Coordinates of C-alpha atoms in Angstrom, one line a residue:
M1 CA 0.0 0.0 0.0
K2 CA 1.4 3.4 -1.0
H3 CA 0.4 6.5 0.9
K4 CA 0.3 10.2 -0.1
H5 CA 3.5 12.1 0.0
L6 CA 4.2 14.1 3.2
D7 CA 6.3 17.0 4.0
V8 CA 7.5 15.4 7.2
L9 CA 7.3 11.8 8.4
I10 CA 7.8 11.2 12.2
I11 CA 8.7 7.7 13.2
G12 CA 7.6 6.8 16.7
A13 CA 4.7 8.0 18.9
G14 CA 6.3 8.0 22.3
L15 CA 7.4 10.9 24.4
S16 CA 9.6 12.3 21.6
G17 CA 7.4 11.6 18.6
V18 CA 4.3 13.1 20.1
G19 CA 6.3 16.1 21.3
A20 CA 7.8 16.6 17.8
A21 CA 4.3 16.4 16.3
C22 CA 3.0 19.0 18.7
H23 CA 5.9 21.4 17.9
L24 CA 5.2 20.9 14.2
S25 CA 1.4 21.6 14.7
R26 CA 2.2 24.7 16.7
K27 CA 5.1 26.2 14.6
C28 CA 4.6 24.8 11.1
P29 CA 0.8 24.3 10.7
D30 CA 1.0 24.5 6.9
L31 CA 3.2 21.4 6.7
R32 CA 1.7 18.0 6.1
Y33 CA 3.0 15.4 8.5
G34 CA 2.3 11.8 9.6
I35 CA 3.5 9.5 12.3
L36 CA 4.3 5.8 12.1
E37 CA 4.0 3.8 15.4
R38 CA 4.7 0.1 15.8
R39 CA 2.5 -0.3 18.9
K40 CA -1.3 0.0 19.1
R41 CA -1.3 3.2 21.1
V42 CA 0.9 6.2 22.0
G43 CA 3.4 6.1 24.8
G44 CA 6.5 4.3 23.6
T45 CA 8.6 3.3 26.6
W46 CA 5.8 4.2 28.9
D47 CA 3.4 1.9 27.1
L48 CA 5.9 -1.0 26.8
F49 CA 7.3 -1.2 30.4
R50 CA 4.7 -2.4 32.9
Y51 CA 6.7 -4.0 35.7
P52 CA 5.8 -3.2 39.3
G53 CA 6.7 0.3 40.3
I54 CA 7.6 1.5 36.8
R55 CA 8.3 5.2 37.1
S56 CA 10.5 8.0 35.7
D57 CA 14.0 8.4 37.0
S58 CA 13.9 12.1 36.1
D59 CA 11.8 14.8 37.7
M60 CA 8.5 15.4 35.8
F61 CA 9.0 19.2 35.7
T62 CA 11.9 18.6 33.2
L63 CA 10.6 15.3 31.7
G64 CA 7.3 17.1 30.8
Y65 CA 7.0 19.1 27.6
N66 CA 8.1 22.8 27.6
F67 CA 4.7 23.8 26.1
R68 CA 2.4 21.8 28.4
P69 CA 2.7 21.7 32.2
W70 CA 2.9 18.7 34.4
T71 CA 0.2 19.5 36.9
D72 CA 0.7 16.7 39.5
T73 CA 3.0 17.3 42.5
K74 CA 4.9 14.0 42.2
M75 CA 8.6 14.5 41.4
L76 CA 9.0 11.0 39.9
A77 CA 5.8 9.9 38.3
D78 CA 4.6 6.3 37.7
G79 CA 4.5 4.9 34.2
P80 CA 0.7 4.9 33.6
S81 CA 0.5 8.6 34.7
I82 CA 3.3 9.5 32.2
R83 CA 1.6 7.6 29.4
N84 CA -1.7 9.4 30.2
Y85 CA 0.1 12.7 30.0
I86 CA 1.5 11.9 26.6
E87 CA -1.9 10.7 25.3
E88 CA -3.7 13.8 26.6
T89 CA -1.1 16.0 25.0
A90 CA -1.6 14.2 21.7
E91 CA -5.3 14.6 21.9
H92 CA -5.1 18.3 22.8
H93 CA -3.0 19.0 19.7
Q94 CA -5.0 16.6 17.5
V95 CA -1.9 14.5 16.9
H96 CA -3.9 11.2 17.0
K97 CA -5.4 11.9 13.6
K98 CA -2.0 11.8 12.0
I99 CA -0.8 8.4 13.5
H100 CA -0.6 5.1 11.6
F101 CA -0.6 2.4 14.3
G102 CA 0.8 -1.1 14.0
L103 CA 3.5 -0.3 11.5
K104 CA 7.2 -1.4 12.0
V105 CA 9.6 0.6 9.9
T106 CA 12.0 -1.7 8.2
A107 CA 13.9 0.7 5.8
E108 CA 14.5 4.4 5.1
D109 CA 15.8 5.2 1.6
W110 CA 16.9 8.6 0.4
S111 CA 16.8 9.5 -3.3
S112 CA 18.9 12.5 -4.5
E113 CA 17.1 12.2 -7.9
F114 CA 13.8 13.0 -6.3
N115 CA 14.9 14.7 -3.1
R116 CA 12.7 12.6 -0.9
W117 CA 12.7 9.7 1.5
T118 CA 10.9 6.4 0.8
V119 CA 10.0 4.7 4.1
T120 CA 9.0 1.0 4.1
A121 CA 6.9 -0.3 7.0
L122 CA 5.6 -3.7 7.8
N123 CA 2.0 -4.1 9.1
E124 CA 2.7 -6.8 11.6
E125 CA -0.9 -7.8 11.9
T126 CA -1.5 -8.4 8.1
G127 CA 2.0 -9.0 7.0
E128 CA 1.7 -6.4 4.2
E129 CA 4.2 -3.7 3.4
E130 CA 3.2 -0.1 3.4
V131 CA 5.2 2.7 1.7
F132 CA 5.4 6.3 2.6
T133 CA 7.3 9.1 0.9
A134 CA 8.4 12.4 2.6
G135 CA 10.6 15.4 2.1
F136 CA 12.0 15.1 5.7
V137 CA 12.2 12.2 8.2
L138 CA 12.2 12.8 11.9
N139 CA 13.3 9.6 13.8
C140 CA 11.8 9.5 17.4
T141 CA 12.3 5.8 18.0
G142 CA 14.5 6.0 21.2
Y143 CA 17.7 4.0 21.5
Y144 CA 16.8 0.4 22.5
N145 CA 15.4 -2.8 21.0
Y146 CA 11.7 -3.1 21.9
D147 CA 11.7 -6.8 21.0
A148 CA 14.2 -7.9 23.7
G149 CA 16.2 -6.5 26.5
Y150 CA 19.8 -7.5 27.3
T151 CA 20.3 -10.6 29.3
P152 CA 23.9 -11.9 29.8
K153 CA 24.8 -15.5 29.7
I154 CA 23.9 -16.9 33.2
P155 CA 25.3 -20.4 33.9
G156 CA 22.6 -22.9 34.6
I157 CA 19.7 -20.5 34.1
N158 CA 17.8 -23.2 32.2
R159 CA 17.8 -25.4 35.2
F160 CA 16.0 -23.0 37.4
G161 CA 12.6 -24.3 38.5
G162 CA 10.8 -21.0 38.9
D163 CA 10.0 -18.1 36.5
V164 CA 12.7 -16.0 34.8
I165 CA 11.4 -12.6 33.8
H166 CA 13.0 -9.7 32.0
P167 CA 11.3 -6.4 33.1
Q168 CA 10.8 -5.4 29.5
H169 CA 8.4 -8.3 29.1
W170 CA 6.5 -8.4 32.4
P171 CA 3.5 -10.7 32.3
D172 CA 0.1 -9.2 32.8
N173 CA -1.4 -9.6 36.3
Y174 CA 1.7 -11.6 37.4
D175 CA 1.2 -12.9 41.0
Y176 CA 4.4 -13.0 43.1
T177 CA 2.6 -13.2 46.5
G178 CA 4.7 -15.0 49.1
K179 CA 7.6 -15.7 46.6
R180 CA 11.3 -15.2 47.2
V181 CA 12.4 -12.9 44.4
V182 CA 16.0 -12.2 43.2
V183 CA 16.4 -9.1 41.1
I184 CA 19.7 -9.3 39.1
G185 CA 20.9 -5.7 38.4
S186 CA 21.7 -2.4 40.1
G187 CA 20.4 0.2 37.6
A188 CA 17.2 2.3 37.6
T189 CA 15.0 -0.7 36.9
A190 CA 16.4 -2.8 39.7
V191 CA 16.2 0.0 42.3
T192 CA 12.6 0.6 41.3
L193 CA 11.5 -3.1 41.3
V194 CA 13.0 -4.0 44.7
P195 CA 10.9 -1.7 46.9
A196 CA 7.8 -2.1 44.7
M197 CA 7.8 -5.9 45.0
T198 CA 8.1 -6.0 48.8
D199 CA 4.4 -5.3 49.1
R200 CA 3.6 -8.9 48.4
A201 CA 6.8 -10.9 48.0
A202 CA 8.1 -12.9 50.9
H203 CA 11.5 -11.3 50.4
V204 CA 13.3 -9.5 47.6
T205 CA 17.1 -9.6 47.1
M206 CA 18.9 -7.3 44.7
L207 CA 22.0 -9.1 43.4
Q208 CA 24.5 -6.8 41.8
R209 CA 28.0 -7.3 40.4
S210 CA 29.0 -3.8 41.3
P211 CA 27.3 -0.9 43.2
T212 CA 25.6 2.2 41.7
Y213 CA 25.2 5.7 43.1
V214 CA 21.7 5.9 44.6
A215 CA 20.3 9.3 45.7
S216 CA 17.1 10.0 47.5
V217 CA 14.9 12.7 46.1
P218 CA 11.7 14.3 47.5
E219 CA 8.5 12.5 46.6
Q220 CA 6.6 15.8 45.9
D221 CA 7.5 19.3 44.9
L222 CA 6.1 21.2 47.8
I223 CA 7.3 24.6 46.5
S224 CA 5.2 24.2 43.4
K225 CA 2.3 22.9 45.3
N226 CA 2.2 26.0 47.4
L227 CA 2.9 28.4 44.5
R228 CA -0.1 27.0 42.6
R229 CA -2.4 28.7 45.1
V230 CA -1.4 32.1 44.0
L231 CA 0.3 31.9 40.6
P232 CA -0.8 30.6 37.2
E233 CA -0.1 26.9 36.4
M234 CA 2.3 27.6 33.5
L235 CA 4.3 30.1 35.5
V236 CA 4.7 27.7 38.4
Y237 CA 5.7 24.9 35.9
R238 CA 8.4 27.1 34.2
M239 CA 9.8 28.2 37.6
A240 CA 10.1 24.5 38.7
R241 CA 11.7 23.6 35.3
T242 CA 14.3 26.4 35.6
R243 CA 15.0 25.5 39.3
N244 CA 15.5 21.8 38.5
I245 CA 17.6 22.4 35.4
L246 CA 20.0 24.6 37.3
L247 CA 20.2 22.1 40.1
Q248 CA 20.9 19.2 37.7
R249 CA 23.6 21.1 35.9
T250 CA 25.2 22.3 39.2
V251 CA 25.3 18.7 40.6
F252 CA 26.6 17.3 37.3
N253 CA 29.3 20.0 36.8
L254 CA 30.5 19.6 40.4
S255 CA 30.6 15.8 39.9
I256 CA 33.0 16.3 37.0
R257 CA 35.1 19.1 38.6
K258 CA 35.2 17.8 42.2
P259 CA 34.3 14.1 42.0
K260 CA 35.8 13.2 45.4
A261 CA 33.7 15.8 47.3
I262 CA 30.4 14.8 45.6
R263 CA 31.2 11.1 46.2
R264 CA 31.6 11.8 49.9
L265 CA 28.3 13.7 50.0
L266 CA 26.4 11.0 48.1
L267 CA 27.8 8.2 50.3
A268 CA 27.2 10.1 53.5
A269 CA 23.5 10.6 52.5
A270 CA 23.2 6.9 51.7
R271 CA 24.8 5.9 54.9
K272 CA 22.4 8.1 56.9
Q273 CA 19.4 6.5 55.3
L274 CA 20.6 2.9 55.4
G275 CA 21.3 2.9 59.1
P276 CA 24.1 1.0 60.9
D277 CA 23.0 -2.6 60.0
I278 CA 23.5 -2.3 56.2
D279 CA 27.0 -2.7 54.9
M280 CA 28.0 0.4 52.9
K281 CA 30.1 -1.7 50.5
H282 CA 26.9 -2.3 48.5
F283 CA 26.6 1.4 47.7
Q284 CA 30.2 2.4 47.1
P285 CA 30.8 2.4 43.3
H286 CA 34.3 2.0 41.9
Y287 CA 33.8 5.0 39.5
N288 CA 33.2 8.7 40.0
P289 CA 29.7 10.2 40.1
W290 CA 28.1 10.6 36.6
E291 CA 30.6 8.5 34.8
E292 CA 27.5 6.3 34.7
R293 CA 23.9 7.4 35.1
M294 CA 22.9 7.9 38.7
C295 CA 19.8 6.3 40.2
A296 CA 17.1 8.3 42.0
V297 CA 14.7 6.9 44.5
P298 CA 11.7 8.9 45.8
K299 CA 11.8 9.5 49.5
G300 CA 14.5 6.9 49.9
D301 CA 12.1 3.9 49.3
L302 CA 14.9 1.5 48.5
F303 CA 16.8 2.4 51.7
K304 CA 13.6 2.0 53.7
V305 CA 12.8 -1.6 52.7
L306 CA 16.4 -2.5 53.3
R307 CA 16.3 -1.1 56.8
E308 CA 13.0 -2.9 57.5
G309 CA 14.4 -6.2 56.4
K310 CA 11.9 -6.7 53.6
A311 CA 14.7 -6.6 51.0
S312 CA 18.4 -7.2 51.0
V313 CA 21.3 -6.4 48.7
V314 CA 24.2 -8.7 47.7
T315 CA 27.3 -7.7 45.8
D316 CA 28.8 -10.8 44.2
H317 CA 29.2 -12.7 40.9
I318 CA 27.0 -15.6 39.9
K319 CA 28.7 -19.0 39.7
N320 CA 25.6 -20.9 38.5
V321 CA 21.9 -21.2 38.9
T322 CA 20.3 -24.2 40.5
K323 CA 16.8 -25.4 40.5
T324 CA 15.9 -23.5 43.7
G325 CA 18.3 -20.6 43.7
I326 CA 21.6 -18.9 42.8
K327 CA 25.1 -20.1 43.8
L328 CA 27.6 -17.2 44.1
E329 CA 31.3 -17.1 43.5
S330 CA 31.9 -16.4 47.2
G331 CA 30.2 -19.7 48.0
D332 CA 27.0 -18.2 49.3
W333 CA 23.6 -19.3 48.0
I334 CA 20.4 -17.2 47.5
P335 CA 17.1 -19.2 47.5
A336 CA 14.7 -18.0 44.9
D337 CA 11.3 -18.7 43.4
I338 CA 11.5 -16.0 40.8
I339 CA 14.5 -14.5 39.0
V340 CA 14.1 -11.0 37.5
T341 CA 16.9 -10.2 35.0
A342 CA 17.0 -6.4 35.3
T343 CA 20.3 -6.5 33.4
G344 CA 19.7 -3.6 31.0
L345 CA 18.7 -2.7 27.5
D346 CA 19.9 -3.8 24.0
L347 CA 20.7 -0.5 22.3
Q348 CA 19.3 -0.1 18.8
M349 CA 19.2 3.0 16.6
L350 CA 16.4 3.9 14.2
G351 CA 14.2 1.1 15.7
G352 CA 16.3 -1.4 13.7
A353 CA 15.5 0.0 10.3
E354 CA 17.9 -0.2 7.4
L355 CA 19.2 3.3 6.4
R356 CA 20.3 3.9 2.8
V357 CA 21.3 7.0 0.9
D358 CA 21.1 6.6 -2.9
G359 CA 21.1 2.9 -2.5
T360 CA 24.2 2.8 -0.2
H361 CA 23.9 1.5 3.3
V362 CA 24.8 4.0 6.0
N363 CA 27.0 2.7 8.8
L364 CA 26.1 4.8 11.8
S365 CA 29.4 4.2 13.5
N366 CA 31.1 5.9 10.6
T367 CA 29.0 9.1 10.8
M368 CA 29.1 12.1 13.2
M369 CA 26.2 13.7 14.8
Y370 CA 25.6 17.4 14.0
K371 CA 24.4 19.2 17.1
G372 CA 23.4 15.8 18.5
L373 CA 20.5 15.4 16.2
M374 CA 21.5 15.2 12.5
L375 CA 23.7 12.6 10.8
E376 CA 26.7 13.7 8.7
K377 CA 26.2 13.2 5.0
V378 CA 22.6 12.1 5.5
P379 CA 20.1 14.6 3.9
N380 CA 16.8 15.8 5.3
M381 CA 16.8 13.7 8.5
A382 CA 17.0 14.3 12.2
L383 CA 17.1 12.0 15.2
V384 CA 15.5 13.2 18.4
F385 CA 17.8 11.8 21.1
G386 CA 17.4 13.1 24.7
Y387 CA 20.0 13.6 27.5
T388 CA 21.7 10.8 29.3
N389 CA 22.6 13.0 32.3
A390 CA 19.3 14.9 32.6
S391 CA 15.7 14.6 31.5
W392 CA 15.2 13.2 28.0
T393 CA 12.6 15.7 27.0
L394 CA 14.8 18.7 27.7
K395 CA 16.8 17.9 24.6
A396 CA 13.8 16.4 22.7
D397 CA 11.9 19.7 22.9
I398 CA 14.7 22.0 21.7
A399 CA 15.7 19.4 19.0
S400 CA 12.1 19.6 17.6
E401 CA 12.2 23.3 17.8
F402 CA 15.4 23.3 15.7
V403 CA 13.8 21.1 13.1
C404 CA 10.8 23.5 12.9
R405 CA 13.2 26.4 12.3
L406 CA 15.2 24.4 9.8
L407 CA 12.0 23.5 7.8
K408 CA 10.9 27.1 7.8
H409 CA 14.3 28.3 6.6
M410 CA 14.2 25.7 3.8
R411 CA 10.8 26.9 2.7
K412 CA 11.8 30.6 2.9
T413 CA 14.9 30.1 0.8
G414 CA 13.5 27.4 -1.6
A415 CA 16.0 24.8 -0.4
E416 CA 14.8 21.2 -0.9
K417 CA 17.8 19.5 0.6
V418 CA 19.9 20.1 3.7
T419 CA 23.0 17.9 4.6
P420 CA 25.4 18.3 7.5
I421 CA 28.9 18.3 6.1
D422 CA 32.2 18.2 8.0
E423 CA 34.8 20.0 5.9
E424 CA 37.4 20.4 8.7
G425 CA 38.0 16.8 9.7
C426 CA 36.5 17.0 13.1
G427 CA 35.9 13.3 13.5
S428 CA 36.8 11.2 16.5
D429 CA 36.3 7.6 17.6
V430 CA 34.2 8.6 20.6
N431 CA 30.5 7.7 20.5
F432 CA 28.1 10.6 21.1
L433 CA 26.6 9.3 24.4
N434 CA 29.4 10.3 26.9
L435 CA 28.8 7.5 29.3
R436 CA 30.8 4.4 30.3
S437 CA 27.8 2.3 31.2
G438 CA 27.9 -1.3 30.2
Y439 CA 24.9 -1.1 27.9
I440 CA 26.5 1.8 26.0
Q441 CA 29.9 0.1 25.7
R442 CA 28.3 -3.1 24.4
A443 CA 26.7 -1.0 21.6
D444 CA 29.6 1.2 20.7
D445 CA 30.0 -0.3 17.2
R446 CA 26.3 0.7 16.5
L447 CA 26.4 4.3 17.6
P448 CA 27.2 7.5 15.7
R449 CA 30.4 9.3 16.6
Q450 CA 30.9 12.9 17.9
G451 CA 33.5 15.3 16.8
N452 CA 36.3 17.2 18.6
K453 CA 34.6 20.6 18.4
D454 CA 31.2 22.3 17.9
P455 CA 28.8 21.6 16.2
W456 CA 29.9 18.0 16.2
R457 CA 30.5 17.6 19.9
N458 CA 27.7 16.3 22.1
L459 CA 28.1 17.9 25.5
N460 CA 24.8 16.8 27.0
D461 CA 24.4 20.3 28.3
Y462 CA 21.1 22.0 28.1
L463 CA 22.4 25.4 28.9
H464 CA 24.9 25.0 25.9
D465 CA 22.3 23.5 23.5
L466 CA 19.4 25.8 24.2
P467 CA 20.9 28.9 22.5
A468 CA 22.5 26.8 19.8
L469 CA 19.3 25.0 18.8
R470 CA 16.8 27.7 19.5
Y471 CA 18.6 30.8 18.1
G472 CA 21.7 29.6 16.3
K473 CA 22.3 30.5 12.6
M474 CA 21.2 28.0 10.0
N475 CA 23.9 29.1 7.5
D476 CA 26.7 28.2 9.9
G477 CA 29.0 26.7 7.3
H478 CA 28.2 23.1 8.4
L479 CA 24.8 22.7 6.8
K480 CA 24.7 22.5 3.0
F481 CA 21.5 23.7 1.5
E482 CA 20.6 22.8 -2.1
T483 CA 17.9 23.8 -4.5
T484 CA 17.1 21.7 -7.6
N485 CA 17.2 23.3 -11.1
L486 CA 13.5 22.9 -11.5
H487 CA 12.9 24.9 -8.3
K488 CA 15.4 27.6 -9.4
T489 CA 13.6 27.8 -12.8
K490 CA 10.2 28.3 -11.1
R491 CA 11.6 30.9 -8.8
N492 CA 13.4 32.8 -11.6
L493 CA 10.2 32.7 -13.6
V494 CA 8.1 34.2 -10.7
Q495 CA 10.8 36.9 -10.2
K496 CA 10.8 37.7 -13.9
L497 CA 7.0 37.9 -14.1
L498 CA 7.0 40.1 -11.0
S499 CA 9.6 42.4 -12.5
N500 CA 7.7 42.7 -15.8
T501 CA 4.5 43.6 -13.9
L502 CA 6.3 46.3 -11.9
N503 CA 7.8 47.7 -15.1
I504 CA 4.4 47.9 -16.8
E505 CA 2.9 49.6 -13.8
A506 CA 5.8 52.1 -13.8
Q507 CA 5.3 52.9 -17.5
R508 CA 1.6 53.6 -16.8

């Protein structure tokens, strides 16, 4: 099935895709756009993940959109609330009418002959292919494989007599009442699952190979709650966003400049909340703060269940899994009825779609990212990719704003093609994500690179990116704009006719 040609095609209807569509609707209302979404409803990550306690690990005043306030007082919101926020935003801006659900994008092909993208998608329900063409493609597919999470090889896991579950595929209405649960992992998913499952489980053990920095954050924003009584909602929201952005950047910058001091503060705060009976070795990472993403827990819920004995944490390596538990390298044994492998994500760019320019496959690891959102030598395409050291949506919002500005500039100047070009040899062998986390290192050969100077560097710094993306010049010497001969002929003809008309009027 072939669809009508579009000015812009958005791929993905999650937090980024819906946000991008809203920005287009608000700032480029004359452009025809459509959205392809593999799932049956909006939400992306927040529709896929349904494990107990699923929540954001960023505060909602910065994870929310810059044009629509988050009106709850929760700092870290639960997954269903976030998905509802996305859906309500889509409905408010009439984005739903533009979405084609149930379509998995398999290929994106650029043609320089026609200056357009041909996007092939599979209807997974019917098995039929559907084809879309567009002048510009905006990829909002996130950065991980929706089909499967990452699970390392665990010796003897097939001998285990209970259930083995990856959080990415949590069974509906799964009953773990009275069960002994072992959660393997130490990242955001693990620190969320452990306190959430203690409500019904007999006991929950978090088994980690190495510790992660865990920081307690307030459950509610009481400042905003009180300000709402006297100030307009949007003003309160913007004040909270500004406050939290500055706080995030201050903590991050101090972590880079004075890692030992920030480490001491984080460990002291954890020690205070854990109490004297929990060994601090389980919360003392072997790396500096923000070399890997930090975990946030609302009101110290993880520390609380550890203090109360409802959960425990073990730092060790797995020797093998038996029918009834896990044998550790130290010789200890953990009994288990359920094993949850919260072992991370499998990174995947473009949702796994094949990317080709004029029939030639594009190897992403051989390309650089321009301003963290466009691919070197790939025309008329942007990737919305959020921050790894702050809220995802902070970058997604201003990236979408930049795309709107770019499209307006192209219309104004008559350009039909724009391509980021590196003419200074700025390339490096460093991927654009700036983290040493295991799941990023495993995917290094699949990730685009970053350069050694602007606009090819990816600093993950909102205060740096905001002026560059919202106000920076389009003709910066790194974007090559092109106009076809046909368009030039049309433009010259219009100018000639206008000139002739003015001359006739002058003669009269």
